[in-house]
Short mmCIF file of C-alpha atoms and ligand atoms in Angstrom, two decimals:
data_model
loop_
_atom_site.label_atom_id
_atom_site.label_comp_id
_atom_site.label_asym_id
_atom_site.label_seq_id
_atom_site.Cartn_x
_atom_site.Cartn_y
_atom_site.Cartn_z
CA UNK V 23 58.65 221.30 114.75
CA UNK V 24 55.01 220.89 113.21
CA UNK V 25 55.35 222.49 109.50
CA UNK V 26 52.05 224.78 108.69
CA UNK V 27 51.57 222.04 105.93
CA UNK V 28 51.42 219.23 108.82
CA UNK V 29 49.36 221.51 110.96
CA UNK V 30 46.77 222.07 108.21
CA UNK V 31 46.94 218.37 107.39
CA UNK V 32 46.24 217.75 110.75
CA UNK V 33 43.52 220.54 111.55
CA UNK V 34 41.79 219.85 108.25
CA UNK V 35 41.93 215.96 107.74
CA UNK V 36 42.88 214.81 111.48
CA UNK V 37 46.26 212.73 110.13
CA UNK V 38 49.69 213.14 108.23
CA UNK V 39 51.89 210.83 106.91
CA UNK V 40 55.96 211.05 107.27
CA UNK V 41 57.30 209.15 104.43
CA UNK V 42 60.75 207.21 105.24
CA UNK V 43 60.66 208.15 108.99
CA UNK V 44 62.61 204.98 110.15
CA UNK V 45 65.39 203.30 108.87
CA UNK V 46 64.59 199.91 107.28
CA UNK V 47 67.18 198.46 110.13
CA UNK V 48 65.05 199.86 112.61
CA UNK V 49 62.32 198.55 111.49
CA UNK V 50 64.04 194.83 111.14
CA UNK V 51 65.58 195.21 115.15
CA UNK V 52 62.16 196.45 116.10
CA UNK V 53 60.90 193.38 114.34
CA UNK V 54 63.53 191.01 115.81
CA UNK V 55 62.86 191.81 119.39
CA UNK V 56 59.07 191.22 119.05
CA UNK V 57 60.18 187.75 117.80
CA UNK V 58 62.71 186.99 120.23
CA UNK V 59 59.32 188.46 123.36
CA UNK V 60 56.90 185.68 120.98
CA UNK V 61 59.64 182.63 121.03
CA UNK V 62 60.73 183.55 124.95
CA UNK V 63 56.73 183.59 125.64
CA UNK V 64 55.90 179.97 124.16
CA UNK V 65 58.85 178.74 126.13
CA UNK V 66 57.46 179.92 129.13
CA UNK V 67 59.62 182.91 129.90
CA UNK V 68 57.49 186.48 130.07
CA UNK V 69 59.22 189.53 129.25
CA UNK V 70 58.96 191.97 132.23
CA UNK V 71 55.64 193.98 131.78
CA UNK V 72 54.76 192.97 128.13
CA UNK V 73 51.75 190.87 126.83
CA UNK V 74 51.43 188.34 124.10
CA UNK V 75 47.93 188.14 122.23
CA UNK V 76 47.33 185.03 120.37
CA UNK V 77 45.86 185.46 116.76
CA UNK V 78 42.21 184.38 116.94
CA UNK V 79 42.02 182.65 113.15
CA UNK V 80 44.26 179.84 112.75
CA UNK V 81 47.20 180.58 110.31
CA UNK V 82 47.87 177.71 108.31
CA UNK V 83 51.39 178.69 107.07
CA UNK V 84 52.66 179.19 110.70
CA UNK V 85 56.03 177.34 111.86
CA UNK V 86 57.18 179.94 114.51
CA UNK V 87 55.62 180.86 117.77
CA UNK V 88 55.15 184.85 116.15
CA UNK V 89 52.95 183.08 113.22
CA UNK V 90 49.97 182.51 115.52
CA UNK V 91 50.38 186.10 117.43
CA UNK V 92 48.23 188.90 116.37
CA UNK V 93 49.27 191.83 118.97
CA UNK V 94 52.01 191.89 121.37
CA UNK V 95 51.04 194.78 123.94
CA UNK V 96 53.12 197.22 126.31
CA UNK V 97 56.46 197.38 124.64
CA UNK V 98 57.32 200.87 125.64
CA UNK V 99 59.20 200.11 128.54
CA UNK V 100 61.40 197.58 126.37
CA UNK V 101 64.53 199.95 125.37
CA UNK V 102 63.93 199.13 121.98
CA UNK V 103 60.54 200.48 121.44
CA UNK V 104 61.25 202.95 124.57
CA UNK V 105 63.46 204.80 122.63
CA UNK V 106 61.32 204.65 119.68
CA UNK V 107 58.65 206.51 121.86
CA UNK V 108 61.13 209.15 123.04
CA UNK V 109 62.48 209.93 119.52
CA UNK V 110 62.66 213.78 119.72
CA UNK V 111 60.79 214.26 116.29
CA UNK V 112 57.85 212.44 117.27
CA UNK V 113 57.87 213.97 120.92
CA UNK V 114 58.13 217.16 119.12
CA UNK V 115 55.23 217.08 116.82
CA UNK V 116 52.97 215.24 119.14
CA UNK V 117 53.87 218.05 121.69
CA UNK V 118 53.04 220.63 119.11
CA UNK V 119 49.88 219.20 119.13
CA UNK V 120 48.69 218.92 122.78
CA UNK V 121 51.03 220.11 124.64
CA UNK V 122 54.57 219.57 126.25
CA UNK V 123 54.36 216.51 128.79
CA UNK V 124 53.00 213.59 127.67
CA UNK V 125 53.08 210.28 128.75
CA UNK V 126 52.89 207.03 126.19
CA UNK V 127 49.95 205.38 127.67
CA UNK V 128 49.18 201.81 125.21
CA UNK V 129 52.29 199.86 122.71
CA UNK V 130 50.77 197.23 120.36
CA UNK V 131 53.21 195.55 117.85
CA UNK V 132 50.18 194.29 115.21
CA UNK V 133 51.61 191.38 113.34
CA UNK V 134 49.19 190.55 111.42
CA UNK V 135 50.02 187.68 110.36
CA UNK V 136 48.89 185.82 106.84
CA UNK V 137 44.87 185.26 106.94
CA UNK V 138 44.10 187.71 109.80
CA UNK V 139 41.19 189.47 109.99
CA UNK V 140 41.19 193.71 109.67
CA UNK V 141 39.79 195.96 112.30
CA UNK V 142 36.56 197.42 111.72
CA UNK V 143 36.09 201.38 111.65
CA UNK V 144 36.96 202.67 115.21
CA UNK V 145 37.94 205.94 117.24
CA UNK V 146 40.67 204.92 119.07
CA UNK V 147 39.00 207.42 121.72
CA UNK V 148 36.16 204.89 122.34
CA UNK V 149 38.82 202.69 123.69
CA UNK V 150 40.19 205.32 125.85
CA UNK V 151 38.15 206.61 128.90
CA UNK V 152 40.02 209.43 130.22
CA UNK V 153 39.97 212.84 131.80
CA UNK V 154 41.54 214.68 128.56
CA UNK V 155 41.35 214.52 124.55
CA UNK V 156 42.73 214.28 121.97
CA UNK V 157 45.48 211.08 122.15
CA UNK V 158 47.67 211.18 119.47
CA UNK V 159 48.03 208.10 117.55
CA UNK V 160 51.42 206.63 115.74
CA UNK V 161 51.26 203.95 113.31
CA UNK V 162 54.33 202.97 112.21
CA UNK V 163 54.92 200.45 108.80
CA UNK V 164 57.29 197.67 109.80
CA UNK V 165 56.62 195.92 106.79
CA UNK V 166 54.82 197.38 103.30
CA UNK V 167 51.20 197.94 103.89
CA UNK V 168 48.95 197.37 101.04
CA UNK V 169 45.41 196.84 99.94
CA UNK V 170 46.54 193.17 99.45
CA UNK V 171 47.76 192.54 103.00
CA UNK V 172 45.53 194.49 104.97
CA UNK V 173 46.30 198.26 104.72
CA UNK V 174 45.15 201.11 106.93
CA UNK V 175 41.53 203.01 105.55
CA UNK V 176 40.98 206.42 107.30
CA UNK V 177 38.22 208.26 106.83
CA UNK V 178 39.50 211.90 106.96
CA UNK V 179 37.85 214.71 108.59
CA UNK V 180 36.23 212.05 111.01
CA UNK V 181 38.49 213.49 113.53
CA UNK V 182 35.50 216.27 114.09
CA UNK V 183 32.78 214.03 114.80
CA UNK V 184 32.52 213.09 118.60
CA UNK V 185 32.88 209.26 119.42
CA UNK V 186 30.19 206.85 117.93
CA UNK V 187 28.39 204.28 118.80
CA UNK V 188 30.30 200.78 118.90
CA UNK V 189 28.77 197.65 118.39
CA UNK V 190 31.00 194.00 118.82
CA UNK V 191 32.34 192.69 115.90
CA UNK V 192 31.03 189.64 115.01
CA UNK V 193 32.50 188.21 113.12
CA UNK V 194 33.80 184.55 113.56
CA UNK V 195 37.67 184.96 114.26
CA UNK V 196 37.48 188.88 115.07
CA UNK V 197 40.42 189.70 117.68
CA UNK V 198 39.59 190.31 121.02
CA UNK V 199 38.31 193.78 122.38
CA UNK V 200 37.27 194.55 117.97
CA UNK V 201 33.77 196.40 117.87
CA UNK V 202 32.77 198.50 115.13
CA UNK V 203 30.99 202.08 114.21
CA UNK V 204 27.98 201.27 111.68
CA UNK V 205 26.29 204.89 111.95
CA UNK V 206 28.52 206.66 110.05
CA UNK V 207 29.20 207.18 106.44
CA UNK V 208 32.78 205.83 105.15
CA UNK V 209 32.23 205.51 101.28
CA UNK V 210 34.88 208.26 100.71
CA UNK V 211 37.73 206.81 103.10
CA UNK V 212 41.00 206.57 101.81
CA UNK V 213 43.55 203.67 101.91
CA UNK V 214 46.79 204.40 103.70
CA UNK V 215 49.63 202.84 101.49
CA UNK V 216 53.15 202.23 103.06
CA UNK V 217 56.49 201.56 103.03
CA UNK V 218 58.33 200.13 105.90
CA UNK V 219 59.08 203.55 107.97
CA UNK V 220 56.88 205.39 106.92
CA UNK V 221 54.39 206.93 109.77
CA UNK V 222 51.25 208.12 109.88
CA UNK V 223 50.30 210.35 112.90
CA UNK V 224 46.30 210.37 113.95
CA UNK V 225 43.80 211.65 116.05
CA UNK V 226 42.11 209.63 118.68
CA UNK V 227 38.40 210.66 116.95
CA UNK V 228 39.72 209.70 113.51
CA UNK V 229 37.89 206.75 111.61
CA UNK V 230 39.94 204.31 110.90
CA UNK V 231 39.67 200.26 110.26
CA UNK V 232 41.86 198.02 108.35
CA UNK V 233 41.39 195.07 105.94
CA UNK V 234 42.51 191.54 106.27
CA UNK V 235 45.62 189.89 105.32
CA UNK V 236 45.10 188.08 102.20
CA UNK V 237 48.54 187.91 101.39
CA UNK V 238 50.74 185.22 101.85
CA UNK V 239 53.17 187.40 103.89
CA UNK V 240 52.95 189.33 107.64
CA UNK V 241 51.76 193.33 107.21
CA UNK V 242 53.35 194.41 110.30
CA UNK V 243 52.99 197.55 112.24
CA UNK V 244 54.31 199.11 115.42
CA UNK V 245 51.46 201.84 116.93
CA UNK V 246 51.40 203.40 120.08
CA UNK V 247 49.41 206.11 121.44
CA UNK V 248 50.37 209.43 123.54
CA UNK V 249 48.08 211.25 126.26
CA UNK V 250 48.50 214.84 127.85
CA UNK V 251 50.86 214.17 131.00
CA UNK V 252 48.43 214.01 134.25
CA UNK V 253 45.52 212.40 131.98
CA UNK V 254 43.54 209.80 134.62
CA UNK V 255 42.32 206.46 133.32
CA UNK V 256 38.87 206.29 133.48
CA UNK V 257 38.58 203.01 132.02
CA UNK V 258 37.50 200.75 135.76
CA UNK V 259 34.72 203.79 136.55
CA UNK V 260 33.38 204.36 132.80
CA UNK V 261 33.62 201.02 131.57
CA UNK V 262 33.92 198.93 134.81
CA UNK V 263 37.07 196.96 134.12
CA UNK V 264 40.73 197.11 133.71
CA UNK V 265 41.81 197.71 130.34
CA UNK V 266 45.19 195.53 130.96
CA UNK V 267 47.04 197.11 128.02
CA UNK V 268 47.42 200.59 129.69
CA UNK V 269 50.33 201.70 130.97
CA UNK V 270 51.19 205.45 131.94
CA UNK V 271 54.66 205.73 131.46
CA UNK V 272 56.14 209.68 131.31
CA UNK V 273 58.06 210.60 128.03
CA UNK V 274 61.16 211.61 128.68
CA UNK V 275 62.79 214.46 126.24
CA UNK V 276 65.77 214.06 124.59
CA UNK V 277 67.45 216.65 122.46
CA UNK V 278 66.95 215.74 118.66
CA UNK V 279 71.06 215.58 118.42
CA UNK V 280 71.26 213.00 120.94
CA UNK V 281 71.47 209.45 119.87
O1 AKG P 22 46.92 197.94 112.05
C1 AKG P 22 45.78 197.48 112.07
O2 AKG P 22 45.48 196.50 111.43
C2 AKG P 22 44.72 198.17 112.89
C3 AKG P 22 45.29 199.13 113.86
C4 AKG P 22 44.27 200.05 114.44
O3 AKG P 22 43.25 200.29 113.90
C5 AKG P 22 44.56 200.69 115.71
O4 AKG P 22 45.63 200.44 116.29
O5 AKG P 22 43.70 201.44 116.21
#
């Protein structure tokens, strides 16, 4: 399923962008069910397994609950985003890429919501202490993502370079968990411009931050990450706590005809 172009895209660069993967209603029901989780949460009622992050920075244009969210974690076993995980082109390149069984192991829906703060340059893989590398990474536009609203920057080839330092992010308002690489030259990173549906596909060592919102509108994204089936989480012995947004769940294959 991975075309030689992706495959040299990926070898060569460590990403690849599919232009107008999901359908813009996809995108709005994926976005309608994270509202619905943010609106049920402020009343009081969880959603079975998921977690709401509150935006750190005060948004002063919000007037719904999802206005002052930054991240809503472990969606995947929402049907929704479950099936979103399982779609059979996705499985199929990731599995391409390291191997046939995977399990989806972290689901973030990133608002980011009018006046939030970016991410500083990362590897995803700093964040993930396990037995087995790469993770695959899938970023997926739920609204337009520009330089304006707080676009994607990867830093390609990255991907070769083993996992950096990380040092906290400082910065007043910076969302929980945020720490950033500052040994490492990214003067000739890239911006990653989208449409809603488009999706980029990444690897775990790739570079990546992304700016803040300085729009007057959300820049949403759906991202979740997949792992080699059988990978162990590390995280309580390497880093000596719980990283509560993991969640091992085994992809189940559908065939690409199936609906
Ligand atoms: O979408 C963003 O603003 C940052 C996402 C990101 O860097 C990540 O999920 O690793």
């Amino acid at each position: 399923m991975l075309s030689a172009e992706r495959k040299r895209e990926w070898d060569d660069q460590g990403f690849f962008i599919i232009r107008n993967f999901a359908p813009i209603e996809e995108c709005r029901a994926i976005h309608t069910r994270v509202i619905e989780i943010c609106r049920l949460n402020a009343a009081g009622k969880s959603t079975p397994n998921v977690f709401v992050l509150p935006e750190k920075k005060p948004n002063p244009l919000a007037r719904n609950p999802e206005d002052s969210v930054g991240k809503v974690f472990r969606l995947h076993r929402d049907p929704i985003f479950k099936k979103l995980v399982e779609d059979p082109e996705v499985v199929g390149l990731v599995s391409d890429l390291i191997g046939p069984d995977l399990d989806c192991f972290v689901s973030q829906f990133i608002f980011k919501n009018h006046g939030a703060l970016g991410q500083p340059w990362h590897q995803d893989s700093y964040y993930f202490a396990f037995n087995t590398r790469p993770q695959i990474g899938i970023w997926l536009a739920v609204t337009e993502a520009t330089l304006d609203n707080g676009c994607l920057h990867v830093m390609p080839v990255s991907h070769l370079e083993p996992v950096h330092e990380h040092v906290p992010d400082r910065r007043p308002h910076a969302q929980y968990g945020y720490t950033e690489i500052v040994d490492y030259d990214t003067s000739k990173s890239m911006p990653v411009l989208m449409q809603p549906g488009d999706l980029l596909v990444f690897h775990s060592h790739l570079m990546h931050r992304s700016t803040d919102n300085l729009s007057g509108g959300i820049r949403a994204a759906m991202v979740w990450h997949y792992a080699r089936s059988g990978t162990i989480d590390q995280t309580r012995e390497k880093l000596c706590h719980r990283n509560p947004a993991h969640d091992f769940m085994k992809i189940e294959r559908h065939r690409a005809t199936e609906d």
